[in-house]
Coordinates of N, CA and C in Angstrom, one line a residue:
M1292 N 1.1 -1.1 -0.1 CA -0.1 -0.5 0.0 C 0.7 1.3 0.1
A1293 N 0.6 1.7 -0.8 CA 1.4 3.3 -1.2 C 1.1 4.0 0.1
L1294 N 2.1 4.4 0.8 CA 2.2 5.4 2.2 C 2.0 6.7 2.1
L1295 N 2.9 7.3 1.8 CA 2.8 9.0 1.4 C 4.6 9.1 -0.3
D1296 N 3.0 10.0 0.2 CA 3.9 10.8 -2.6 C 5.3 11.4 -2.0
D1297 N 5.9 10.4 -2.5 CA 7.6 11.0 -1.8 C 7.8 12.9 -2.6
S1298 N 7.0 13.1 -3.6 CA 7.2 14.7 -3.8 C 6.7 15.4 -2.3
E1299 N 6.0 14.9 -1.9 CA 5.5 16.2 -0.8 C 6.3 16.2 0.8
L1300 N 7.5 15.3 0.7 CA 8.5 15.0 1.4 C 9.5 13.6 2.2
P1301 N 10.4 13.9 2.2 CA 11.6 13.4 1.4 C 11.1 11.3 2.5
F1302 N 9.9 11.3 1.5 CA 9.3 9.1 1.8 C 11.0 8.8 1.3
S1303 N 11.6 8.3 1.3 CA 13.2 7.3 1.1 C 13.7 7.8 1.7
L1304 N 13.7 8.3 3.0 CA 14.8 8.5 4.2 C 13.6 8.8 4.6
L1305 N 12.9 8.1 5.5 CA 11.5 7.4 6.5 C 11.3 5.9 6.3
Q1306 N 11.5 5.8 7.6 CA 12.1 4.7 7.9 C 10.9 4.0 9.0
F1307 N 9.0 2.6 8.9 CA 8.7 2.7 9.3 C 8.8 1.5 9.9
Y1308 N 8.7 0.7 11.3 CA 8.5 -0.6 11.7 C 7.4 -0.4 12.7
A1309 N 7.0 -1.6 13.2 CA 5.6 -1.5 13.3 C 5.7 -2.3 14.8
T1310 N 5.3 -2.2 16.3 CA 5.7 -2.4 17.9 C 4.8 -3.9 17.2
S1311 N 5.5 -4.5 19.2 CA 4.9 -6.1 19.9 C 3.6 -5.1 20.0
P1312 N 2.8 -6.6 20.1 CA 1.7 -5.9 20.6 C 1.5 -5.6 21.9
Y1313 N 0.5 -4.6 21.9 CA 0.1 -4.7 23.9 C -0.5 -3.8 23.8
P1314 N -1.4 -4.5 25.0 CA -2.9 -4.5 25.4 C -3.7 -2.9 24.8
C1315 N -5.1 -2.9 23.9 CA -4.9 -1.6 23.5 C -5.9 -0.6 25.0
S1316 N -5.8 0.2 25.3 CA -6.2 0.6 25.8 C -7.2 1.4 26.3
Y1317 N -8.3 1.2 25.1 CA -10.0 2.2 24.8 C -10.5 1.0 25.3
L1318 N -10.1 -0.6 23.7 CA -11.0 -1.7 24.2 C -10.8 -2.6 25.1
A1319 N -11.7 -2.7 25.6 CA -10.7 -4.4 27.3 C -10.1 -5.2 26.1
D1320 N -10.8 -6.0 25.4 CA -10.8 -7.7 25.1 C -10.3 -7.4 23.5
R1321 N -9.1 -6.3 23.8 CA -8.1 -6.0 22.7 C -6.6 -5.6 22.2
T1322 N -5.6 -6.3 21.0 CA -4.6 -5.5 21.9 C -4.3 -5.6 20.8
A1323 N -3.2 -3.8 21.0 CA -3.5 -2.9 19.7 C -1.4 -3.9 18.8
R1324 N -0.8 -2.9 18.5 CA 0.4 -1.9 17.7 C 0.2 -0.8 17.1
S1325 N 1.2 -0.4 16.6 CA 1.3 1.5 16.6 C 2.2 0.7 15.1
Q1326 N 2.7 1.5 14.6 CA 3.6 1.7 12.9 C 4.9 3.5 13.3
V1327 N 5.9 2.7 13.3 CA 6.1 4.6 13.9 C 7.2 4.7 12.8
A1328 N 7.0 5.8 12.7 CA 7.8 6.6 11.7 C 9.1 7.2 12.3
T1329 N 10.9 7.4 11.0 CA 11.5 7.3 12.2 C 12.7 8.0 10.8
P1330 N 13.8 8.2 10.8 CA 14.4 8.3 12.6 C 13.7 10.0 12.9
T1331 N 13.1 10.5 14.4 CA 12.5 11.1 14.0 C 13.6 12.6 14.3
H1332 N 15.1 12.6 14.0 CA 15.7 14.0 13.9 C 14.8 15.6 12.4
L1333 N 14.8 14.0 11.2 CA 14.0 14.4 9.8 C 12.9 14.4 9.5
I1334 N 12.0 14.8 11.4 CA 10.7 14.7 11.2 C 10.4 16.0 11.6
T1335 N 10.3 17.5 10.3 CA 10.1 18.6 10.4 C 8.6 19.3 10.5
T1336 N 9.0 20.4 10.6 CA 7.0 20.6 10.9 C 6.5 20.2 8.9
E1337 N 7.6 19.9 9.1 CA 6.1 20.3 7.2 C 6.5 18.6 7.3
V1338 N 7.2 18.0 7.2 CA 6.6 16.1 7.8 C 6.4 15.7 8.1
Y1339 N 6.0 16.0 9.8 CA 5.4 16.1 10.3 C 4.4 16.5 10.0
S1340 N 3.7 17.6 9.4 CA 2.1 17.8 8.9 C 1.5 16.7 7.9
A1341 N 2.3 16.8 6.8 CA 2.0 15.4 5.9 C 1.9 14.2 6.5
L1342 N 2.7 13.5 7.9 CA 2.1 12.7 8.1 C 0.6 12.2 9.0
V1343 N 0.9 13.3 9.7 CA -0.7 13.5 10.0 C -1.6 14.1 8.7
R1344 N -2.3 14.4 8.1 CA -3.1 14.3 7.6 C -3.0 13.1 6.9
R1345 N -2.6 11.7 7.2 CA -2.0 10.5 6.7 C -2.8 9.9 7.7
G1346 N -2.3 10.0 9.4 CA -3.7 9.8 10.3 C -2.6 8.9 11.2
F1347 N -0.3 9.7 11.2 CA -0.5 9.3 12.4 C -0.1 10.2 13.2
R1348 N 0.0 10.5 14.8 CA 0.1 11.3 15.6 C 1.5 11.2 16.2
R1349 N 1.3 12.2 17.6 CA 2.9 12.2 18.3 C 2.6 12.1 19.3
S1350 N 3.6 11.1 20.6 CA 4.1 10.6 21.4 C 5.2 10.9 21.9
G1351 N 5.8 12.7 22.7 CA 6.8 12.8 23.1 C 8.1 12.9 21.3
V1352 N 8.4 13.0 21.7 CA 9.4 12.8 20.2 C 8.5 12.0 18.7
F1353 N 7.8 10.5 19.1 CA 7.4 9.4 18.3 C 6.3 9.4 17.7
T1354 N 6.3 8.8 16.8 CA 5.5 9.8 15.3 C 4.5 8.2 15.2
Y1355 N 3.6 8.3 14.7 CA 3.1 6.5 14.8 C 1.6 7.1 14.5
R1356 N 1.4 5.5 13.9 CA -0.3 5.8 14.0 C -0.6 4.0 14.1
P1357 N -2.3 4.4 14.2 CA -2.4 2.3 14.6 C -2.4 1.3 14.0
W1358 N -1.9 0.5 13.8 CA -1.5 -0.8 12.8 C -1.3 -2.7 13.0
C1359 N -2.4 -1.9 13.9 CA -3.6 -3.3 14.1 C -3.9 -4.2 13.9
D1360 N -3.6 -5.6 13.1 CA -3.8 -6.9 13.1 C -4.4 -6.7 12.0
H1361 N -5.9 -7.9 13.3 CA -6.9 -7.1 12.9 C -9.0 -6.2 12.9
C1362 N -7.6 -4.8 13.4 CA -9.3 -4.0 14.2 C -9.1 -2.5 13.3
R1363 N -10.0 -2.2 13.0 CA -9.3 -0.7 12.7 C -10.5 0.7 13.2
A1364 N -10.8 0.1 14.3 CA -11.3 1.0 14.6 C -11.1 2.4 15.0
C1365 N -10.2 2.4 15.5 CA -9.7 4.1 15.4 C -9.3 5.2 13.9
V1366 N -10.2 5.9 14.3 CA -10.4 6.4 13.7 C -9.9 8.3 13.6
P1367 N -9.0 8.8 12.1 CA -7.9 9.5 12.1 C -9.6 10.8 11.8
V1368 N -10.1 11.9 13.0 CA -10.9 12.3 12.9 C -9.9 14.0 12.8
R1369 N -10.8 14.5 11.9 CA -10.5 16.4 12.5 C -10.9 17.4 11.0
L1370 N -11.8 18.9 12.3 CA -12.8 19.3 12.4 C -12.6 19.9 11.1
P1371 N -13.2 20.0 10.1 CA -12.5 21.8 8.7 C -13.2 22.9 9.6
V1372 N -12.9 24.1 9.9 CA -13.2 25.2 11.1 C -14.5 25.8 10.0
A1373 N -13.7 25.6 9.0 CA -14.8 27.1 8.2 C -16.0 26.8 8.3
R1374 N -16.4 24.8 8.6 CA -17.4 24.7 8.1 C -18.4 24.7 9.8
Y1375 N -17.4 24.9 10.8 CA -17.7 24.5 12.0 C -18.4 25.7 13.2
T1376 N -19.8 25.3 13.7 CA -20.4 26.1 13.7 C -20.5 25.5 15.5
P1377 N -20.5 26.8 16.5 CA -20.3 25.6 18.8 C -22.2 25.2 18.1
D1378 N -22.1 24.6 19.0 CA -23.6 24.3 19.3 C -24.5 24.8 20.5
R1379 N -25.0 24.6 21.0 CA -25.8 25.4 22.1 C -25.1 25.0 24.0
S1380 N -24.2 24.0 23.5 CA -23.6 23.4 24.7 C -21.8 23.8 25.0
Q1381 N -21.4 24.0 23.7 CA -20.3 25.1 23.1 C -20.5 26.2 23.1
R1382 N -21.4 27.3 22.5 CA -21.8 27.8 22.9 C -21.4 28.2 24.4
R1383 N -21.9 27.8 25.3 CA -22.4 27.8 26.8 C -20.9 27.8 27.2
A1384 N -20.7 26.6 26.7 CA -18.6 26.7 26.9 C -18.0 27.8 27.0
L1385 N -18.1 28.3 26.0 CA -17.4 29.4 25.9 C -17.8 30.8 26.8
R1386 N -18.3 31.2 26.8 CA -19.3 31.8 27.3 C -19.0 31.8 28.7
R1387 N -19.1 30.8 29.6 CA -18.7 30.5 30.2 C -17.2 30.1 31.2
N1388 N -16.3 30.3 30.0 CA -14.9 30.1 30.7 C -14.5 32.0 29.8
A1389 N -14.8 33.0 29.4 CA -14.5 33.8 28.8 C -13.9 34.3 29.6
H1390 N -13.8 34.6 30.9 CA -12.7 35.0 32.1 C -10.8 34.9 32.2
L1391 N -11.4 33.8 30.9 CA -10.1 32.6 32.5 C -9.1 33.2 31.2
T1392 N -7.9 33.1 32.3 CA -6.4 34.9 31.0 C -5.8 33.1 30.4
V1393 N -6.0 33.5 29.5 CA -4.7 32.6 28.5 C -3.7 33.1 27.7
R1394 N -2.9 31.6 28.0 CA -1.1 32.8 28.3 C -0.3 31.6 27.6
E1395 N 0.5 31.9 26.5 CA 0.9 30.4 25.6 C 3.3 31.3 26.2
L1396 N 3.3 29.2 27.1 CA 4.3 29.4 27.6 C 5.9 28.4 26.8
P1397 N 6.5 29.3 27.8 CA 8.2 28.0 26.5 C 7.7 26.7 27.3
L1398 N 7.4 25.8 26.3 CA 7.3 23.8 26.8 C 8.5 23.7 27.4
G1399 N 7.9 24.2 29.1 CA 8.8 23.6 29.8 C 8.0 23.2 31.2
F1400 N 9.0 22.7 32.3 CA 7.8 22.0 33.2 C 8.3 22.9 34.0
Y1401 N 7.0 23.1 35.3 CA 6.4 23.2 35.6 C 5.3 23.5 36.8
D1402 N 4.9 22.7 37.9 CA 5.3 22.6 39.1 C 3.3 22.5 39.1
A1403 N 2.7 23.5 38.7 CA 1.6 23.9 39.0 C 0.9 23.5 37.4
H1404 N 1.3 22.1 36.3 CA 1.1 21.7 35.6 C 0.8 20.4 35.8
Y1405 N 2.3 20.2 36.5 CA 2.3 18.6 36.8 C 1.7 18.5 38.1
D1406 N 1.5 19.5 38.9 CA 0.5 18.8 39.8 C -0.7 18.7 39.1
L1407 N -1.5 19.0 38.6 CA -2.8 19.1 37.9 C -3.0 18.6 37.0
Y1408 N -2.0 17.4 35.8 CA -1.6 16.3 35.1 C -2.1 15.6 36.7
N1409 N -1.0 15.3 37.3 CA -1.7 14.4 38.7 C -3.3 14.0 38.1
R1410 N -3.4 15.4 39.3 CA -4.8 15.3 39.7 C -6.2 14.9 38.3
Y1411 N -5.9 15.4 37.3 CA -7.0 14.8 36.0 C -6.8 13.5 35.5
Q1412 N -5.7 12.9 36.0 CA -4.8 11.1 35.6 C -6.2 10.5 36.8
A1413 N -5.7 10.9 38.2 CA -6.0 10.2 39.4 C -7.4 10.5 38.5
A1414 N -8.9 11.4 38.7 CA -9.9 11.6 38.4 C -10.3 10.8 37.0
R1415 N -9.7 11.2 35.7 CA -9.9 10.5 34.9 C -10.3 9.2 34.6
H1416 N -8.6 8.8 34.5 CA -7.9 7.6 34.1 C -7.7 6.6 35.0
P1417 N -8.1 6.3 36.4 CA -8.0 5.7 37.5 C -6.9 4.6 36.8
G1418 N -6.2 4.5 38.1 CA -5.4 2.4 36.5 C -4.7 2.5 35.6
G1419 N -5.3 3.6 35.0 CA -4.6 4.0 33.0 C -3.2 4.4 32.9
G1420 N -2.5 3.3 33.6 CA -1.1 3.7 34.2 C -0.3 4.5 33.9
M1421 N -1.3 5.8 33.7 CA -0.4 7.2 33.0 C -1.4 8.3 35.4
D1422 N -1.1 7.5 35.4 CA -2.0 8.5 37.1 C -1.1 8.2 37.5
Q1423 N 0.3 7.1 38.2 CA 1.0 7.2 37.7 C 2.8 7.6 37.9
D1424 N 1.9 8.3 37.0 CA 3.3 9.2 35.9 C 4.5 9.8 36.9
S1425 N 5.6 9.6 36.8 CA 6.7 10.4 37.3 C 7.1 11.5 36.1
Q1426 N 7.5 12.7 37.0 CA 8.1 14.1 36.0 C 8.5 13.4 35.4
E1427 N 9.6 12.2 35.2 CA 10.0 12.0 33.7 C 9.7 11.4 32.7
Q1428 N 8.5 11.1 32.9 CA 7.2 11.0 32.5 C 6.9 11.2 31.4
Y1429 N 6.6 12.4 32.4 CA 5.5 13.7 32.4 C 6.5 14.5 30.7
A1430 N 7.3 14.7 30.6 CA 8.2 15.4 30.4 C 8.0 14.5 29.2
H1431 N 8.9 13.2 29.2 CA 9.3 13.2 27.9 C 6.8 13.1 27.0
F1432 N 6.5 12.2 27.4 CA 5.0 12.1 26.8 C 4.3 13.5 26.6
L1433 N 4.8 14.5 26.9 CA 4.6 15.6 26.5 C 5.6 17.3 26.4
L1434 N 6.6 17.3 26.8 CA 7.7 19.2 26.8 C 9.0 18.3 25.1
Q1435 N 8.9 16.9 25.3 CA 9.9 17.2 24.6 C 8.9 16.4 23.0
S1436 N 9.9 17.6 21.5 CA 8.6 17.4 20.6 C 10.0 18.3 19.6
R1437 N 10.6 18.4 18.5 CA 10.8 18.6 17.2 C 10.2 19.1 16.3
V1438 N 8.7 19.5 16.4 CA 8.1 20.2 16.4 C 7.8 21.7 16.4
D1439 N 7.0 22.1 15.3 CA 6.0 23.5 16.5 C 4.9 23.6 17.5
T1440 N 5.9 23.4 18.4 CA 4.7 22.9 19.7 C 4.4 24.1 19.8
R1441 N 2.7 24.5 20.6 CA 2.5 25.3 21.7 C 2.1 25.4 22.7
L1442 N 2.7 25.2 24.4 CA 2.1 25.0 25.6 C 1.8 26.4 25.8
V1443 N 0.2 25.5 26.0 CA -2.0 27.4 26.5 C -1.5 26.7 28.2
E1444 N -1.1 28.1 28.9 CA -2.2 27.9 30.3 C -3.4 28.4 29.7
F1445 N -4.5 27.4 30.1 CA -6.1 29.3 31.1 C -6.4 28.7 32.3
S1446 N -6.0 30.0 33.3 CA -5.7 30.2 34.6 C -7.0 31.2 35.0
D1447 N -7.3 31.4 36.3 CA -8.5 31.6 36.9 C -7.5 32.4 38.1
A1448 N -7.7 34.0 38.8 CA -6.8 34.8 39.2 C -5.8 33.8 39.9
G1449 N -5.2 33.7 39.3 CA -3.9 33.1 39.1 C -3.5 31.0 40.0
R1450 N -5.2 30.2 39.9 CA -5.6 29.7 40.0 C -4.8 28.4 38.7
V1451 N -3.7 27.4 37.9 CA -4.2 27.2 36.9 C -5.6 26.5 36.3
L1452 N -6.6 25.8 35.0 CA -7.1 25.3 35.8 C -7.2 24.4 35.1
M1453 N -5.9 24.6 33.3 CA -6.1 23.4 32.4 C -4.8 24.0 31.8
V1454 N -3.9 22.8 30.7 CA -3.6 23.0 30.0 C -3.6 22.3 29.2
S1455 N -3.2 22.9 28.0 CA -2.9 22.2 26.1 C -1.7 22.3 25.5
V1456 N -1.2 21.3 25.0 CA -0.2 20.7 24.0 C -0.7 21.0 23.0
I1457 N -0.5 21.6 22.0 CA -1.0 22.0 20.7 C 0.4 22.2 19.7
D1458 N 0.1 21.3 19.0 CA 1.7 21.3 17.7 C 0.9 22.3 16.1
V1459 N 1.6 23.1 16.2 CA 1.0 23.5 14.6 C 1.7 22.9 13.6
L1460 N 0.8 23.2 12.2 CA 1.1 22.4 11.2 C 1.0 23.0 10.2
S1461 N 1.2 23.1 9.5 CA 1.3 23.8 7.3 C -0.3 23.9 7.3
D1462 N -1.2 22.7 8.0 CA -2.4 24.0 7.4 C -4.0 23.2 8.7
G1463 N -4.2 23.5 10.0 CA -4.2 23.2 10.8 C -3.0 23.0 12.1
L1464 N -3.9 23.0 12.6 CA -3.6 23.2 15.0 C -3.6 21.9 15.0
S1465 N -3.4 20.5 15.2 CA -2.8 19.4 16.0 C -3.3 19.5 17.3
S1466 N -3.9 19.3 17.7 CA -3.9 18.9 19.6 C -3.9 17.5 20.4
V1467 N -1.8 17.7 20.9 CA -2.1 17.0 21.3 C -2.2 16.7 23.3
Y1468 N -2.7 16.8 23.7 CA -3.2 16.1 24.6 C -3.6 18.1 25.4
T1469 N -4.7 17.7 26.1 CA -5.5 19.0 27.1 C -5.4 17.6 28.4
F1470 N -4.4 18.4 29.6 CA -5.8 18.4 30.9 C -6.4 19.2 31.5
F1471 N -7.2 18.8 32.5 CA -7.9 19.9 33.8 C -8.1 20.0 34.6
E1472 N -8.6 21.0 35.1 CA -9.3 20.9 36.8 C -9.9 19.5 36.9
P1473 N -10.1 18.1 37.9 CA -11.8 17.8 37.5 C -12.4 18.1 38.5
D1474 N -12.1 18.6 39.0 CA -13.7 19.0 40.8 C -14.3 20.2 40.4
L1475 N -13.5 20.7 38.6 CA -15.3 21.9 38.1 C -15.6 21.0 36.6
P1476 N -16.2 19.5 36.9 CA -17.7 19.7 35.8 C -18.4 20.7 35.3
Q1477 N -19.1 22.0 35.7 CA -20.1 22.3 35.8 C -19.3 22.9 34.7
A1478 N -18.2 23.2 34.5 CA -17.0 24.6 33.5 C -17.7 23.5 32.0
S1479 N -17.4 22.9 32.0 CA -17.3 22.2 30.5 C -15.7 22.5 30.2
L1480 N -14.6 22.9 30.7 CA -13.6 22.4 30.2 C -12.8 22.0 29.1
G1481 N -13.2 21.3 29.1 CA -13.2 20.3 27.5 C -13.4 20.9 26.4
T1482 N -15.2 20.4 27.1 CA -15.0 21.5 26.3 C -15.5 22.5 25.1
Y1483 N -14.7 23.5 26.0 CA -14.8 24.9 26.0 C -12.9 24.7 25.2
N1484 N -12.5 23.8 25.1 CA -11.0 24.3 25.7 C -11.0 23.8 23.4
I1485 N -11.6 22.6 23.0 CA -11.5 22.5 21.6 C -12.9 23.0 20.8
A1486 N -13.6 23.7 20.9 CA -14.1 25.0 20.7 C -13.0 26.1 20.6
W1487 N -12.5 26.1 22.1 CA -11.4 27.7 21.3 C -10.1 26.9 20.2
Q1488 N -9.6 25.7 20.2 CA -8.6 25.6 20.1 C -9.4 26.2 18.1
A1489 N -10.4 25.8 17.5 CA -11.6 26.1 16.7 C -11.4 27.0 16.2
A1490 N -11.7 28.4 17.4 CA -11.6 29.5 17.2 C -10.2 30.1 16.6
Q1491 N -9.5 29.4 17.4 CA -8.2 30.2 17.0 C -7.4 29.5 15.7
C1492 N -7.9 28.5 15.7 CA -7.9 28.3 13.7 C -8.6 28.8 13.0
Q1493 N -9.6 29.1 13.3 CA -10.5 30.1 12.0 C -9.6 31.5 12.3
A1494 N -8.8 32.0 13.9 CA -8.2 33.5 13.5 C -7.6 33.2 12.5
N1495 N -6.6 32.4 12.7 CA -5.4 32.1 12.3 C -4.8 31.2 10.5
H1496 N -5.9 31.2 10.4 CA -6.6 30.8 8.6 C -5.6 29.1 8.7
L1497 N -5.5 28.7 9.2 CA -5.6 27.5 9.4 C -7.3 26.5 9.4
P1498 N -7.2 25.9 8.1 CA -8.5 24.7 7.9 C -8.9 24.4 8.8
Y1499 N -7.9 22.8 9.4 CA -8.2 22.0 10.3 C -7.8 21.6 11.5
L1500 N -8.9 21.2 11.9 CA -8.6 21.1 13.6 C -7.5 19.3 13.4
Y1501 N -6.6 18.5 14.0 CA -7.0 17.6 14.3 C -6.5 17.3 15.4
L1502 N -8.2 16.9 15.9 CA -7.2 15.9 17.4 C -7.7 14.6 17.3
G1503 N -6.9 13.4 16.9 CA -6.7 12.3 17.3 C -6.9 11.5 16.3
Y1504 N -6.9 10.6 17.2 CA -8.7 8.9 17.1 C -9.6 9.8 17.7
W1505 N -10.8 8.4 17.3 CA -12.2 8.9 17.3 C -11.7 7.2 17.1
I1506 N -13.3 6.3 18.5 CA -13.4 5.1 18.5 C -14.8 4.7 19.2
R1507 N -15.2 4.0 18.2 CA -16.9 4.9 17.9 C -17.8 3.9 19.4
E1508 N -16.3 2.5 19.4 CA -16.8 1.7 20.7 C -16.9 2.8 22.0
S1509 N -15.6 2.9 21.5 CA -15.2 4.2 23.7 C -16.0 4.8 23.3
P1510 N -15.9 4.9 24.5 CA -17.2 6.3 25.5 C -16.4 7.6 26.1
K1511 N -15.0 7.0 25.5 CA -13.7 7.7 26.4 C -14.3 9.1 25.5
M1512 N -13.9 8.0 23.0 CA -14.4 9.3 22.1 C -14.8 9.4 22.0
A1513 N -16.5 9.7 23.2 CA -17.2 10.6 22.3 C -17.7 11.8 22.4
Y1514 N -17.0 12.3 23.1 CA -17.1 13.4 23.4 C -16.9 14.1 22.0
K1515 N -15.7 13.9 20.8 CA -15.1 14.0 20.0 C -16.2 14.4 18.6
S1516 N -17.4 12.9 19.3 CA -18.3 13.1 17.9 C -18.9 14.3 18.3
R1517 N -18.9 15.2 18.5 CA -20.1 16.5 19.1 C -19.7 18.0 18.6
F1518 N -18.6 17.8 17.9 CA -18.1 18.6 17.2 C -17.9 17.8 15.8
R1519 N -18.8 19.2 14.7 CA -19.7 18.4 13.6 C -19.3 20.1 13.4
P1520 N -19.3 19.8 11.1 CA -18.8 18.0 10.6 C -17.4 17.7 11.3
M1521 N -17.8 16.4 10.7 CA -15.9 16.1 11.3 C -15.3 15.0 10.3
E1522 N -14.7 15.4 10.2 CA -13.9 14.8 8.8 C -13.0 13.6 9.7
G1523 N -13.4 12.1 9.1 CA -12.8 10.9 9.4 C -11.1 10.4 8.2
L1524 N -10.5 9.4 7.9 CA -9.7 9.5 7.6 C -9.5 7.7 7.4
I1525 N -11.1 7.7 6.0 CA -11.8 6.1 5.9 C -10.8 6.0 4.6
D1526 N -10.1 4.7 4.9 CA -9.0 4.1 3.4 C -8.3 5.0 2.8
G1527 N -7.4 5.6 3.4 CA -6.9 6.3 2.9 C -6.6 7.9 2.4
E1528 N -8.9 7.9 2.2 CA -9.6 9.7 2.3 C -10.1 9.8 3.0
W1529 N -10.2 11.2 3.7 CA -11.2 12.1 4.2 C -11.5 12.1 3.9
R1530 N -12.3 12.2 4.6 CA -14.5 12.6 4.6 C -15.2 12.7 5.6
E1531 N -16.2 13.4 4.9 CA -17.1 14.0 6.3 C -17.9 12.4 7.2
L1532 N -17.9 11.8 8.3 CA -19.0 11.3 9.3 C -19.8 11.3 9.2
G1533 N -20.9 11.1 8.8 CA -22.3 11.7 8.8 C -22.7 11.4 10.1
P1534 N -24.2 11.2 11.1 CA -24.5 10.6 11.8 C -24.7 9.6 11.7
A1535 N -24.7 8.5 10.5 CA -24.3 6.9 11.0 C -23.7 6.1 11.4
D1536 N -22.5 6.9 10.0 CA -21.8 6.7 11.3 C -20.6 6.7 12.8
L1537 N -21.0 7.9 13.1 CA -20.6 9.0 14.3 C -21.7 7.9 15.7
G1538 N -22.4 7.6 14.6 CA -23.6 5.8 16.5 C -24.5 7.1 16.4
L1539 N -25.7 7.3 15.9 CA -25.7 8.9 16.2 C -27.1 9.3 15.6
D1540 N -28.2 9.3 16.2 CA -30.2 9.3 15.8 C -29.6 10.2 14.3
E1541 N -30.5 9.0 13.6 CA -30.0 10.5 11.9 C -31.1 11.9 12.5
P1542 N -30.7 13.1 12.2 CA -31.3 14.1 12.3 C -33.3 13.8 11.6
D1543 N -33.6 14.4 12.2 CA -35.5 14.3 12.3 C -35.7 14.7 10.6

């Protein structure tokens, strides 16, 4: 199967390998494998942008995509922001959090961020392994990058409520990871964050917000289907996902 267009990036210099099987993080009864692009020093922002368009994603300096033997549940998704209009709940989240102070910081370690990350993992993903991340594991996951990465902090009166790591691509933004204060469910911080990132794409004339992978069978991924229109990479082609694809009721 053709993976990349040689005219778009130095494909001949990249190598790809498949990992050994490991337990799937999202579907408990399955194992997963990933395809990893190497060498990392050749994956510049331009190259990474082309890889993201083909379903790859980044964790630290590792660029990968799902490469499972008998499963295609992971669907790369993106939001075409020119056609996106926040729905009622998303508009409410934007209004509710409009007072937050937003600032971009150098990509580095901050105690307040790490403390928030630990609270978030303990509340949202207990027993998943990441709730036990050391400072070194946290830094490897979120603070190591060879591409154009932004660290964005959201705070209220000096209290850090949310942190987003975002990659800037040639055709959009890629939402790497976001964590937020778990004791404020009424604030809808996760919803606000995606709507905020979409607005940043619109303001900077970037056509897409890449949201990683969506899995129809995973409740943890359900929130992504509320942002529409949503496009998915199916059989090597980006196409709009309709209500039936997303497991939603057909409109009246």
